[in-house]
Amino acid sequence: MKFLSLSSIVSLILCSTAKAQTHTLSGSCNYGSVSAALTAGGVADINAFLSVATEAEAIASVSSLCDAAYSAKTLPFDKVFNKGYQFDREFFHGNTELNNFESETVPQGVYDRIDTIDDLIKPSEIIGWPSYLDEFESCPSQAAMCCWTADKFSAGGGTCASEGGCADAEPADNTDICHHDMSKSPLAARVRAGAAVFSGDSEGAAHCQAFVWDDSTAAFNGNLLFDAVNYGMDNGYTRAVPGAPMCGCVEHVRGLVACMIFLKFVSYLFYVF
């Protein structure tokens, strides 16, 4: 099991008569983190800097600015592929042309679109969380993962070595899959209940990427999911664990891994004018 890292950037515009400045903000975007960053950056009077009279007004001002920055810099996840709900649902179940072995069936421009988002949008914007999909609707554990069981390209650490692609190669094996309770993912399994049990190494090679978040970094979990999806596509990984979604909150993929403990730190970059 490998955990992803994230370095996301949010542009937060604070209107002021001061000279343009750049400050690094760690943690959630709130009055405490903003005031700490401004103080570290040499701002002596935060109230004057924000053109307010009291700390209460400063707190309200920063809260409004943070909310505006988040909403103004968010790409909804349904715009990542921009092909509609049905495509997104089937993609995360492993059932679209992007999940197939025949690369020529991939729609023209899809990889270019993903590359553009990765290069130009993800570093400076929030990517929304796909809560409109069953596997991501509720994540009380604040953890999600993607798992693949096959490799179709000669990229990454899988066993596919053919430039023309492979029909049944294996991904780099980093996960021990134990079992899956299909009642946790009935749409992906297409049955209401059931179980897939993998004793020993009977599941074969499997590769998973997982990530977690807390309340201070929850705004960026869509960026992490995009990273996981893009990682799988870049490496040619395909096929979901039988009966399980390819990606989902851990509540929908219970039993796929033995443990998942990780802490995510996110950095914000904001500009002051």
CSV table of C-alpha atoms in Angstrom, one decimal, residues 61-268:
chain,number,residue,atom,x,y,z
A,61,SER,CA,-13.3,39.4,7.2
A,62,VAL,CA,-10.8,36.5,7.0
A,63,SER,CA,-13.6,33.9,7.1
A,64,SER,CA,-15.4,35.6,4.2
A,65,LEU,CA,-12.1,35.8,2.2
A,66,CYS,CA,-11.3,32.2,2.8
A,67,ASP,CA,-14.8,31.1,1.7
A,68,ALA,CA,-14.6,33.3,-1.4
A,69,ALA,CA,-11.2,31.9,-2.3
A,70,TYR,CA,-12.3,28.3,-2.0
A,71,SER,CA,-15.5,28.8,-4.0
A,72,ALA,CA,-13.8,30.8,-6.7
A,73,LYS,CA,-11.0,28.3,-7.2
A,74,THR,CA,-12.9,25.0,-7.3
A,75,LEU,CA,-13.3,22.7,-10.3
A,76,PRO,CA,-16.2,20.3,-9.8
A,77,PHE,CA,-15.2,16.7,-10.2
A,78,ASP,CA,-17.8,16.1,-12.8
A,79,LYS,CA,-15.8,18.5,-15.0
A,80,VAL,CA,-12.7,16.3,-14.8
A,81,PHE,CA,-13.9,14.0,-17.6
A,82,ASN,CA,-16.8,16.2,-18.5
A,83,LYS,CA,-18.8,13.2,-19.8
A,84,GLY,CA,-21.7,13.1,-17.4
A,85,TYR,CA,-22.8,11.2,-14.3
A,86,GLN,CA,-23.1,7.7,-15.9
A,87,PHE,CA,-19.6,7.8,-17.2
A,88,ASP,CA,-18.2,8.9,-13.9
A,89,ARG,CA,-20.0,6.2,-12.0
A,90,GLU,CA,-18.9,3.5,-14.4
A,91,PHE,CA,-15.3,4.8,-14.5
A,92,PHE,CA,-15.0,4.4,-10.7
A,93,HIS,CA,-16.6,0.9,-11.1
A,94,GLY,CA,-13.9,0.0,-13.7
A,95,ASN,CA,-16.3,-0.3,-16.6
A,96,THR,CA,-15.5,2.5,-19.2
A,97,GLU,CA,-13.3,2.6,-22.2
A,98,LEU,CA,-10.6,4.2,-20.0
A,99,ASN,CA,-10.6,1.0,-17.9
A,100,ASN,CA,-10.4,-1.3,-20.9
A,101,PHE,CA,-7.3,-2.9,-22.3
A,102,GLU,CA,-7.9,-1.6,-25.9
A,103,SER,CA,-6.3,1.8,-25.7
A,104,GLU,CA,-7.7,2.8,-29.1
A,105,THR,CA,-11.2,2.9,-27.7
A,106,VAL,CA,-10.3,5.9,-25.4
A,107,PRO,CA,-12.1,9.0,-26.7
A,108,GLN,CA,-10.0,11.5,-28.5
A,109,GLY,CA,-8.6,14.2,-26.1
A,110,VAL,CA,-9.4,12.5,-22.8
A,111,TYR,CA,-5.7,12.1,-21.8
A,112,ASP,CA,-5.0,15.6,-23.0
A,113,ARG,CA,-7.7,16.9,-20.8
A,114,ILE,CA,-6.4,15.1,-17.8
A,115,ASP,CA,-2.9,16.3,-18.5
A,116,THR,CA,-4.1,19.9,-18.7
A,117,ILE,CA,-6.0,19.6,-15.4
A,118,ASP,CA,-2.9,18.1,-13.8
A,119,ASP,CA,-0.5,20.7,-15.1
A,120,LEU,CA,-2.6,23.9,-15.0
A,121,ILE,CA,-5.5,23.5,-12.7
A,122,LYS,CA,-4.7,21.1,-9.9
A,123,PRO,CA,-1.6,23.2,-8.7
A,124,SER,CA,-3.7,26.3,-8.2
A,125,GLU,CA,-7.3,25.2,-7.7
A,126,ILE,CA,-9.4,22.9,-5.5
A,127,ILE,CA,-10.9,19.9,-7.3
A,128,GLY,CA,-14.3,19.1,-5.9
A,129,TRP,CA,-15.2,15.9,-4.2
A,130,PRO,CA,-17.6,13.6,-6.2
A,131,SER,CA,-20.2,13.2,-3.5
A,132,TYR,CA,-22.8,12.7,-6.2
A,133,LEU,CA,-21.4,9.1,-6.6
A,134,ASP,CA,-22.4,6.4,-4.2
A,135,GLU,CA,-18.8,5.3,-3.3
A,136,PHE,CA,-18.0,8.9,-2.2
A,137,GLU,CA,-21.2,10.1,-0.8
A,138,SER,CA,-20.3,9.5,2.9
A,139,CYS,CA,-16.7,9.1,4.2
A,140,PRO,CA,-17.0,9.2,8.1
A,141,SER,CA,-13.5,7.6,8.3
A,142,GLN,CA,-12.1,10.5,6.1
A,143,ALA,CA,-10.1,8.0,4.1
A,144,ALA,CA,-10.4,6.7,0.5
A,145,MET,CA,-8.4,4.4,-1.8
A,146,CYS,CA,-8.1,3.1,-5.4
A,147,CYS,CA,-7.1,-0.5,-6.2
A,148,TRP,CA,-6.1,-2.1,-9.5
A,149,THR,CA,-5.4,-5.7,-10.4
A,150,ALA,CA,-4.0,-5.5,-13.9
A,151,ASP,CA,-1.5,-3.6,-16.0
A,152,LYS,CA,-2.0,-2.7,-19.6
A,153,PHE,CA,0.9,-0.3,-20.4
A,154,SER,CA,4.7,-0.7,-20.3
A,155,ALA,CA,4.9,2.1,-17.7
A,156,GLY,CA,5.4,2.2,-14.0
A,157,GLY,CA,6.4,-0.9,-12.1
A,158,GLY,CA,4.0,-3.5,-13.5
A,159,THR,CA,4.9,-6.5,-15.6
A,160,CYS,CA,3.7,-5.2,-19.0
A,161,ALA,CA,6.7,-4.9,-21.2
A,162,SER,CA,5.1,-4.7,-24.6
A,163,GLU,CA,5.0,-1.3,-26.4
A,164,GLY,CA,1.7,-2.4,-28.0
A,165,GLY,CA,0.1,-3.0,-24.6
A,166,CYS,CA,-0.8,-6.1,-22.6
A,167,ALA,CA,-4.0,-8.0,-22.1
A,168,ASP,CA,-3.3,-9.6,-18.7
A,169,ALA,CA,-0.1,-8.2,-17.1
A,170,GLU,CA,0.1,-7.5,-13.4
A,171,PRO,CA,0.6,-4.2,-11.6
A,172,ALA,CA,3.4,-3.7,-9.0
A,173,ASP,CA,2.1,-5.7,-6.1
A,174,ASN,CA,1.9,-3.5,-2.9
A,175,THR,CA,-1.3,-4.7,-1.3
A,176,ASP,CA,-2.6,-7.9,0.4
A,177,ILE,CA,-6.3,-8.2,-0.4
A,178,CYS,CA,-8.2,-10.3,2.1
A,179,HIS,CA,-11.8,-10.1,1.2
A,180,HIS,CA,-14.6,-7.7,0.1
A,181,ASP,CA,-18.1,-7.4,1.5
A,182,MET,CA,-20.2,-6.7,-1.6
A,183,SER,CA,-23.1,-5.3,0.5
A,184,LYS,CA,-20.8,-2.2,1.0
A,185,SER,CA,-20.8,-1.5,-2.8
A,186,PRO,CA,-23.9,-3.0,-4.3
A,187,LEU,CA,-23.8,-0.7,-7.4
A,188,ALA,CA,-20.2,-1.8,-8.2
A,189,ALA,CA,-20.9,-5.4,-7.4
A,190,ARG,CA,-24.3,-5.4,-9.1
A,191,VAL,CA,-25.7,-7.6,-6.3
A,192,ARG,CA,-27.2,-6.6,-3.0
A,193,ALA,CA,-24.9,-8.8,-0.9
A,194,GLY,CA,-22.1,-11.3,-1.2
A,195,ALA,CA,-18.5,-11.8,-0.4
A,196,ALA,CA,-15.2,-12.2,-2.3
A,197,VAL,CA,-12.6,-14.0,-0.2
A,198,PHE,CA,-9.0,-14.3,-1.2
A,199,SER,CA,-7.0,-16.7,0.9
A,200,GLY,CA,-3.2,-16.5,0.9
A,201,ASP,CA,-2.0,-14.8,-2.3
A,202,SER,CA,-5.0,-16.1,-4.4
A,203,GLU,CA,-5.9,-12.6,-5.5
A,204,GLY,CA,-2.7,-12.3,-7.4
A,205,ALA,CA,-0.9,-8.9,-7.7
A,206,ALA,CA,-2.8,-5.9,-6.6
A,207,HIS,CA,-1.8,-2.2,-6.4
A,208,CYS,CA,-3.5,0.3,-4.2
A,209,GLN,CA,-3.2,4.0,-3.5
A,210,ALA,CA,-4.8,5.5,-0.4
A,211,PHE,CA,-5.1,8.8,1.3
A,212,VAL,CA,-6.7,10.4,4.4
A,213,TRP,CA,-7.7,13.9,5.5
A,214,ASP,CA,-8.8,15.7,8.5
A,215,ASP,CA,-11.1,18.7,8.9
A,216,SER,CA,-8.4,21.2,8.2
A,217,THR,CA,-7.5,19.5,4.8
A,218,ALA,CA,-10.9,18.2,3.8
A,219,ALA,CA,-11.2,20.9,1.1
A,220,PHE,CA,-8.4,19.2,-0.9
A,221,ASN,CA,-9.6,15.6,-0.8
A,222,GLY,CA,-10.8,15.9,-4.4
A,223,ASN,CA,-7.2,16.9,-5.4
A,224,LEU,CA,-6.0,13.7,-3.7
A,225,LEU,CA,-8.6,11.6,-5.5
A,226,PHE,CA,-7.6,13.1,-8.8
A,227,ASP,CA,-3.9,12.3,-8.1
A,228,ALA,CA,-4.9,8.7,-7.4
A,229,VAL,CA,-6.9,8.4,-10.6
A,230,ASN,CA,-4.2,10.0,-12.6
A,231,TYR,CA,-1.5,7.8,-11.1
A,232,GLY,CA,-3.4,4.7,-12.2
A,233,MET,CA,-3.9,6.0,-15.7
A,234,ASP,CA,-0.3,7.1,-16.1
A,235,ASN,CA,0.9,3.6,-15.0
A,236,GLY,CA,-1.7,1.7,-17.2
A,237,TYR,CA,-3.3,0.1,-14.2
A,238,THR,CA,-6.8,-1.3,-14.7
A,239,ARG,CA,-9.4,-3.8,-13.4
A,240,ALA,CA,-11.0,-3.4,-10.0
A,241,VAL,CA,-11.0,-6.0,-7.3
A,242,PRO,CA,-14.0,-8.3,-8.1
A,243,GLY,CA,-17.2,-6.9,-6.6
A,244,ALA,CA,-15.5,-3.7,-5.4
A,245,PRO,CA,-15.4,-0.2,-6.9
A,246,MET,CA,-12.0,0.8,-8.4
A,247,CYS,CA,-12.0,3.8,-6.0
A,248,GLY,CA,-14.1,4.7,-3.1
A,249,CYS,CA,-14.3,5.7,0.6
A,250,VAL,CA,-12.9,2.9,2.8
A,251,GLU,CA,-16.4,2.2,4.1
A,252,HIS,CA,-17.2,0.8,0.6
A,253,VAL,CA,-14.0,-1.2,0.3
A,254,ARG,CA,-13.6,-2.8,3.7
A,255,GLY,CA,-11.3,-5.7,3.9
A,256,LEU,CA,-9.1,-4.8,0.9
A,257,VAL,CA,-6.1,-3.8,3.1
A,258,ALA,CA,-4.9,-4.6,6.6
A,259,CYS,CA,-4.2,-1.1,7.8
A,260,MET,CA,-4.5,2.5,6.8
A,261,ILE,CA,-2.9,5.1,9.0
A,262,PHE,CA,-1.6,8.4,7.5
A,263,LEU,CA,-1.7,12.1,8.3
A,264,LYS,CA,-1.9,14.6,5.5
A,265,PHE,CA,-0.5,18.1,5.7
A,266,VAL,CA,-1.5,20.7,3.1
A,267,SER,CA,0.1,24.0,2.3
A,268,TYR,CA,-1.7,27.1,1.1
